[in-house]
Coordinates of C-alpha atoms in Angstrom, one line a residue:
M21 CA -108.1 179.5 21.1
N22 CA -106.1 176.7 19.7
P23 CA -106.4 176.8 15.8
E24 CA -106.7 173.0 15.8
T25 CA -109.8 173.1 18.0
S26 CA -111.4 176.3 16.6
P27 CA -114.7 175.8 14.8
P28 CA -114.7 175.6 11.0
A29 CA -115.4 178.8 9.0
Q30 CA -119.1 179.3 8.2
V31 CA -120.0 178.4 4.7
S32 CA -121.7 181.3 2.9
S33 CA -124.8 181.1 0.8
T34 CA -122.7 182.3 -2.1
L35 CA -120.4 179.3 -1.8
L36 CA -123.4 177.0 -1.4
K37 CA -125.0 178.3 -4.6
A38 CA -121.8 178.0 -6.5
K39 CA -121.5 174.4 -5.5
A40 CA -125.1 173.6 -6.4
L41 CA -124.6 175.0 -9.9
E42 CA -121.4 173.1 -10.2
L43 CA -123.3 169.9 -9.5
G44 CA -125.6 170.6 -12.5
F45 CA -128.6 172.4 -10.9
D46 CA -130.0 175.3 -13.0
T47 CA -131.2 177.4 -10.1
V48 CA -130.8 177.5 -6.4
G49 CA -132.1 179.5 -3.5
V50 CA -132.5 179.4 0.3
C51 CA -135.3 180.0 2.7
E52 CA -135.9 179.6 6.4
A53 CA -137.3 176.3 7.6
V54 CA -140.7 177.8 8.6
P55 CA -144.1 176.1 8.9
A56 CA -145.7 175.4 5.5
P57 CA -147.5 178.6 4.4
H58 CA -150.3 176.9 2.5
M59 CA -151.2 174.2 5.1
D60 CA -154.7 175.6 5.8
A61 CA -155.5 175.9 2.1
Y62 CA -154.2 172.3 1.5
R63 CA -156.5 171.0 4.2
K64 CA -159.5 172.6 2.6
W65 CA -158.4 171.2 -0.8
L66 CA -158.3 167.7 0.8
D67 CA -161.6 168.2 2.6
R68 CA -163.3 168.9 -0.8
G69 CA -162.0 165.6 -2.1
N70 CA -159.8 167.2 -4.8
H71 CA -157.1 164.7 -4.2
G72 CA -159.3 161.9 -5.7
T73 CA -158.1 158.5 -4.6
M74 CA -154.6 159.7 -3.5
D75 CA -155.3 158.7 0.2
Y76 CA -151.7 158.9 1.0
L77 CA -151.9 162.6 0.9
V78 CA -154.3 162.5 3.9
R79 CA -152.1 160.0 5.8
H80 CA -149.0 162.2 5.4
L81 CA -150.8 165.4 6.3
S82 CA -149.2 165.9 9.8
L83 CA -145.7 165.4 8.3
K84 CA -146.2 168.3 6.0
E85 CA -146.7 170.9 8.7
S86 CA -143.1 171.9 8.9
P87 CA -139.6 170.8 7.8
Q88 CA -138.8 169.9 11.4
Q89 CA -141.1 166.9 11.0
L90 CA -138.7 165.4 8.5
L91 CA -135.4 166.8 10.0
P92 CA -135.5 167.8 13.7
G93 CA -133.6 171.0 14.2
A94 CA -133.9 172.1 10.5
R95 CA -133.0 175.7 10.1
S96 CA -132.7 176.3 6.4
V97 CA -134.3 174.8 3.3
I98 CA -132.2 174.8 0.1
A99 CA -134.3 174.7 -3.0
V100 CA -132.9 173.7 -6.4
G101 CA -134.3 173.6 -9.9
L102 CA -133.3 171.2 -12.7
N103 CA -134.6 171.8 -16.2
Y104 CA -136.2 168.9 -18.1
N105 CA -137.5 170.7 -21.2
Q106 CA -137.0 169.0 -24.6
P107 CA -138.9 168.5 -27.9
N108 CA -141.7 166.0 -27.5
P109 CA -143.8 165.8 -30.7
A110 CA -146.8 163.6 -30.9
E111 CA -146.5 160.5 -33.2
T112 CA -149.5 158.7 -34.6
G113 CA -149.9 155.2 -33.1
Q114 CA -147.3 155.8 -30.4
P115 CA -147.8 156.6 -26.7
R116 CA -147.7 160.2 -25.7
I117 CA -145.7 160.7 -22.6
A118 CA -145.2 163.9 -20.6
K119 CA -141.8 165.5 -21.0
Y120 CA -140.7 164.9 -17.4
A121 CA -140.9 161.1 -17.8
L122 CA -139.1 160.7 -21.1
G123 CA -135.7 160.0 -19.6
R124 CA -134.3 158.5 -16.4
D125 CA -136.5 158.6 -13.3
Y126 CA -136.1 162.2 -12.0
H127 CA -136.3 161.1 -8.4
R128 CA -133.0 159.3 -8.8
V129 CA -131.3 162.1 -10.7
L130 CA -132.3 164.8 -8.3
R131 CA -131.7 162.7 -5.2
G132 CA -128.2 161.8 -6.4
K133 CA -127.2 165.5 -6.9
L134 CA -128.8 166.5 -3.6
K135 CA -126.9 163.9 -1.7
K136 CA -123.7 165.2 -3.2
L137 CA -124.6 168.7 -2.1
A138 CA -125.4 167.4 1.4
A139 CA -122.1 165.6 1.6
W140 CA -120.3 168.8 0.7
I141 CA -122.2 170.8 3.4
E142 CA -121.5 168.1 6.1
R143 CA -117.9 168.0 5.1
E144 CA -117.6 171.8 5.3
Q145 CA -119.8 172.1 8.5
P146 CA -119.2 168.8 10.4
L147 CA -122.0 169.5 12.9
A148 CA -124.6 170.0 10.2
E149 CA -127.2 167.4 9.3
C150 CA -129.1 167.3 6.0
R151 CA -132.0 165.5 4.4
A152 CA -132.7 165.4 0.7
C153 CA -136.3 165.6 -0.5
V154 CA -137.8 165.2 -3.9
D155 CA -141.6 165.3 -4.5
S156 CA -142.0 161.8 -3.1
A157 CA -141.2 163.2 0.4
P158 CA -144.2 164.6 2.5
I159 CA -143.2 168.3 2.1
F160 CA -144.6 171.3 0.2
E161 CA -141.7 171.6 -2.3
R162 CA -143.4 174.4 -4.3
D163 CA -144.0 176.4 -1.1
F164 CA -140.4 176.3 -0.1
A165 CA -139.1 176.8 -3.6
H166 CA -141.3 179.9 -3.9
L167 CA -139.9 181.3 -0.5
A168 CA -136.4 180.6 -1.8
G169 CA -137.0 182.7 -4.9
L170 CA -137.2 180.0 -7.5
G171 CA -140.6 181.0 -8.8
W172 CA -144.2 182.0 -8.2
F173 CA -147.5 180.2 -8.4
G174 CA -149.2 180.2 -11.8
K175 CA -152.9 179.7 -12.3
N176 CA -152.1 176.1 -13.3
T177 CA -150.5 175.8 -9.9
C178 CA -147.0 175.2 -11.4
L179 CA -144.1 177.2 -10.1
I180 CA -143.1 179.7 -12.8
D181 CA -139.7 181.4 -13.0
S182 CA -140.3 184.7 -14.9
K183 CA -137.0 184.4 -16.7
R184 CA -136.9 180.6 -17.4
G185 CA -140.5 179.3 -17.4
S186 CA -141.8 176.3 -15.6
W187 CA -140.2 173.2 -17.2
F188 CA -138.1 172.3 -14.1
F189 CA -138.1 169.8 -11.3
I190 CA -137.8 171.0 -7.7
G191 CA -135.6 169.4 -5.2
L192 CA -135.2 170.4 -1.5
L193 CA -132.3 169.9 0.9
L194 CA -133.2 170.4 4.6
T195 CA -130.3 171.3 6.9
T196 CA -129.6 172.1 10.5
H197 CA -127.0 174.6 9.3
H198 CA -128.3 178.2 8.8
F199 CA -127.7 179.9 5.5
E200 CA -128.6 183.4 4.6
P201 CA -132.1 183.3 3.0
D202 CA -133.2 184.8 -0.3
Q203 CA -136.4 186.8 -0.9
P204 CA -139.5 185.0 -2.1
S205 CA -140.2 185.1 -5.8
V206 CA -142.7 187.7 -7.1
G207 CA -144.8 187.5 -10.3
G208 CA -148.2 186.8 -11.6
C209 CA -150.2 185.7 -14.6
G210 CA -152.2 188.9 -14.9
N211 CA -155.3 188.4 -17.0
C212 CA -153.9 185.5 -19.0
R213 CA -156.1 182.3 -18.9
K214 CA -154.5 180.3 -21.6
C215 CA -153.9 177.3 -19.4
I216 CA -157.4 177.4 -18.1
D217 CA -159.0 177.5 -21.5
A218 CA -156.6 174.9 -23.0
C219 CA -157.1 172.3 -20.2
P220 CA -159.0 169.4 -22.0
T221 CA -160.9 168.4 -18.9
G222 CA -161.4 171.8 -17.2
A223 CA -159.3 170.7 -14.2
I224 CA -158.1 174.2 -13.4
V225 CA -160.8 175.8 -11.2
F226 CA -161.2 179.0 -9.2
D227 CA -162.3 178.3 -5.6
E228 CA -161.6 179.8 -2.2
D229 CA -160.3 182.9 -3.9
R230 CA -157.5 181.2 -5.7
W231 CA -156.8 179.0 -8.7
Q232 CA -156.3 175.3 -8.0
V233 CA -156.4 172.0 -9.8
D234 CA -159.1 169.4 -9.2
S235 CA -157.1 166.2 -9.5
R236 CA -160.2 164.2 -10.2
R237 CA -160.3 165.9 -13.7
C238 CA -156.6 166.3 -14.3
I239 CA -155.2 164.1 -17.1
S240 CA -151.9 163.6 -15.2
Y241 CA -153.8 162.2 -12.2
L242 CA -156.1 160.1 -14.3
T243 CA -153.4 158.5 -16.3
I244 CA -150.9 158.0 -13.5
E245 CA -152.4 158.0 -10.0
H246 CA -156.0 156.8 -10.6
R247 CA -156.6 153.1 -10.4
G248 CA -159.5 151.3 -12.1
A249 CA -161.8 152.5 -14.9
I250 CA -162.0 156.1 -16.0
E251 CA -165.4 157.7 -16.6
T252 CA -166.3 157.7 -20.3
E253 CA -166.7 161.5 -20.5
L254 CA -163.2 162.0 -19.0
A255 CA -161.6 159.2 -21.0
A256 CA -162.7 160.9 -24.3
R257 CA -161.0 164.1 -23.2
I258 CA -157.7 162.4 -22.4
G259 CA -157.1 162.3 -26.1
D260 CA -153.7 160.8 -27.0
W261 CA -152.0 161.3 -23.6
T262 CA -150.8 157.9 -22.3
F263 CA -148.8 159.1 -19.3
G264 CA -149.2 162.6 -17.8
C265 CA -150.0 165.8 -19.7
D266 CA -148.1 168.9 -20.7
V267 CA -151.0 171.1 -22.1
C268 CA -151.1 173.7 -19.3
Q269 CA -147.4 174.3 -19.5
T270 CA -147.1 174.1 -23.3
V271 CA -149.6 177.1 -23.8
C272 CA -148.0 179.2 -21.0
P273 CA -146.5 182.4 -22.3
F274 CA -143.7 182.1 -19.8
N275 CA -142.5 179.0 -21.6
E276 CA -142.1 180.9 -24.9
S277 CA -138.8 182.3 -25.7
R278 CA -138.8 185.9 -27.0
E279 CA -136.3 188.6 -27.9
S280 CA -136.7 190.2 -24.5
Q281 CA -136.6 186.9 -22.6
P282 CA -134.2 184.6 -24.6
A283 CA -133.6 182.3 -21.5
R284 CA -137.2 181.2 -21.3
A285 CA -137.9 177.4 -21.8
P286 CA -134.3 176.4 -22.6
Q287 CA -133.6 172.8 -23.5
T288 CA -132.2 170.6 -20.7
C289 CA -128.5 170.0 -20.4
E290 CA -129.1 166.9 -18.3
S291 CA -128.2 163.9 -20.4
D292 CA -130.3 161.6 -18.1
F293 CA -133.4 163.4 -19.1
Y294 CA -133.2 163.0 -22.8
G295 CA -135.9 160.8 -24.2
T296 CA -133.7 158.0 -25.6
R297 CA -135.9 155.2 -24.1
W298 CA -137.7 152.9 -26.5
W299 CA -141.5 152.8 -26.3
P300 CA -143.7 150.2 -28.0
S301 CA -146.7 151.2 -30.1
L302 CA -150.1 151.8 -28.5
V303 CA -151.4 148.5 -29.9
E304 CA -148.4 146.6 -28.2
L305 CA -148.7 148.7 -25.0
A306 CA -152.4 147.8 -24.6
Q307 CA -151.5 144.2 -24.2
I308 CA -147.9 144.4 -22.9
S309 CA -146.7 141.4 -21.0
E310 CA -145.4 141.6 -17.4
A311 CA -141.9 140.8 -18.5
D312 CA -141.8 143.4 -21.2
W313 CA -143.4 146.0 -18.9
N314 CA -140.8 145.4 -16.2
S315 CA -138.0 145.7 -18.7
M316 CA -139.4 148.9 -20.4
S317 CA -140.3 150.7 -17.2
S318 CA -137.2 149.9 -15.2
G319 CA -135.6 153.2 -14.0
S320 CA -138.4 155.3 -15.4
A321 CA -141.1 157.5 -13.8
I322 CA -143.6 155.8 -16.1
R323 CA -143.6 152.8 -13.7
R324 CA -145.8 154.8 -11.3
A325 CA -148.8 154.1 -13.5
G326 CA -148.5 150.3 -13.2
I327 CA -149.0 147.8 -15.9
D328 CA -152.8 147.8 -15.6
G329 CA -152.9 151.6 -15.8
I330 CA -150.7 151.8 -18.9
R331 CA -152.7 149.1 -20.6
R332 CA -155.9 151.0 -19.8
N333 CA -154.5 154.3 -21.0
A334 CA -153.3 152.8 -24.3
K335 CA -156.7 151.3 -24.9
I336 CA -158.3 154.8 -24.3
N337 CA -155.8 156.4 -26.7
L338 CA -156.7 153.8 -29.4
E339 CA -160.4 154.3 -28.8
N340 CA -160.0 158.1 -29.0
A341 CA -158.0 157.8 -32.2
R342 CA -160.9 155.9 -33.8

């Protein structure tokens, strides 16, 4: 065969992972592009109305059946993790925002890195096609991250890495090129129920022989996705959370560093995630103008709640403080 026309050498999973780490990801793994393992359980979760008012989850249901719905011919799913952990103490009179939203919008950060990884794959394997997916894409990112070895499902439904904890974003890169897959992650919470007992609204429930979250009671859902008024009983339990909630991860033992596990819950090295953004006081936030809101929320995940949602949440925080 003429060397000039011979196919390029196959890129190994080892080289792929080295490149992903070079781009700044903290963990990376590979799995086959199989049908979504939890599709039936997800349908039942939707049927019970646990998604609340997130009707888009129902509309996107068919797209979640398999990666091939998003990338025809997909053979491998590359799952990456990017740590966002950082100190986030509560301050009297100030909005309390979940750690993941303190810095730059994570969708932009992850998608930028994934596109660089995709460009590298397509350069090394000219016939390969790729598609980057963050959690805004209709795909079970935790399912495939689990299959790729990034973590296992905790009772709070977060993906937990036994060595590093759960403070990490998940990104997926679908590709038509086949990479050697990893083994699914193995682990469990045992008898621990700290997240269940600590949840202010009792949103973590046991149903259909597994632990799951009822979004209708989850503070993250109520403060971000829910539109309109919040029931008085639930509003009182929101406490000082203005956007999102970190309680079930904060109390998790896998997010506590210890002598035998010094790598657990490390602080992020991603400069885009550090909470350097200025936030107005709760009093100011409760009556923030459209112009100030647009300026403050630009490039931030907090924009998801909308100005009406943020005003509502700030008023609830002020009421709860009284």
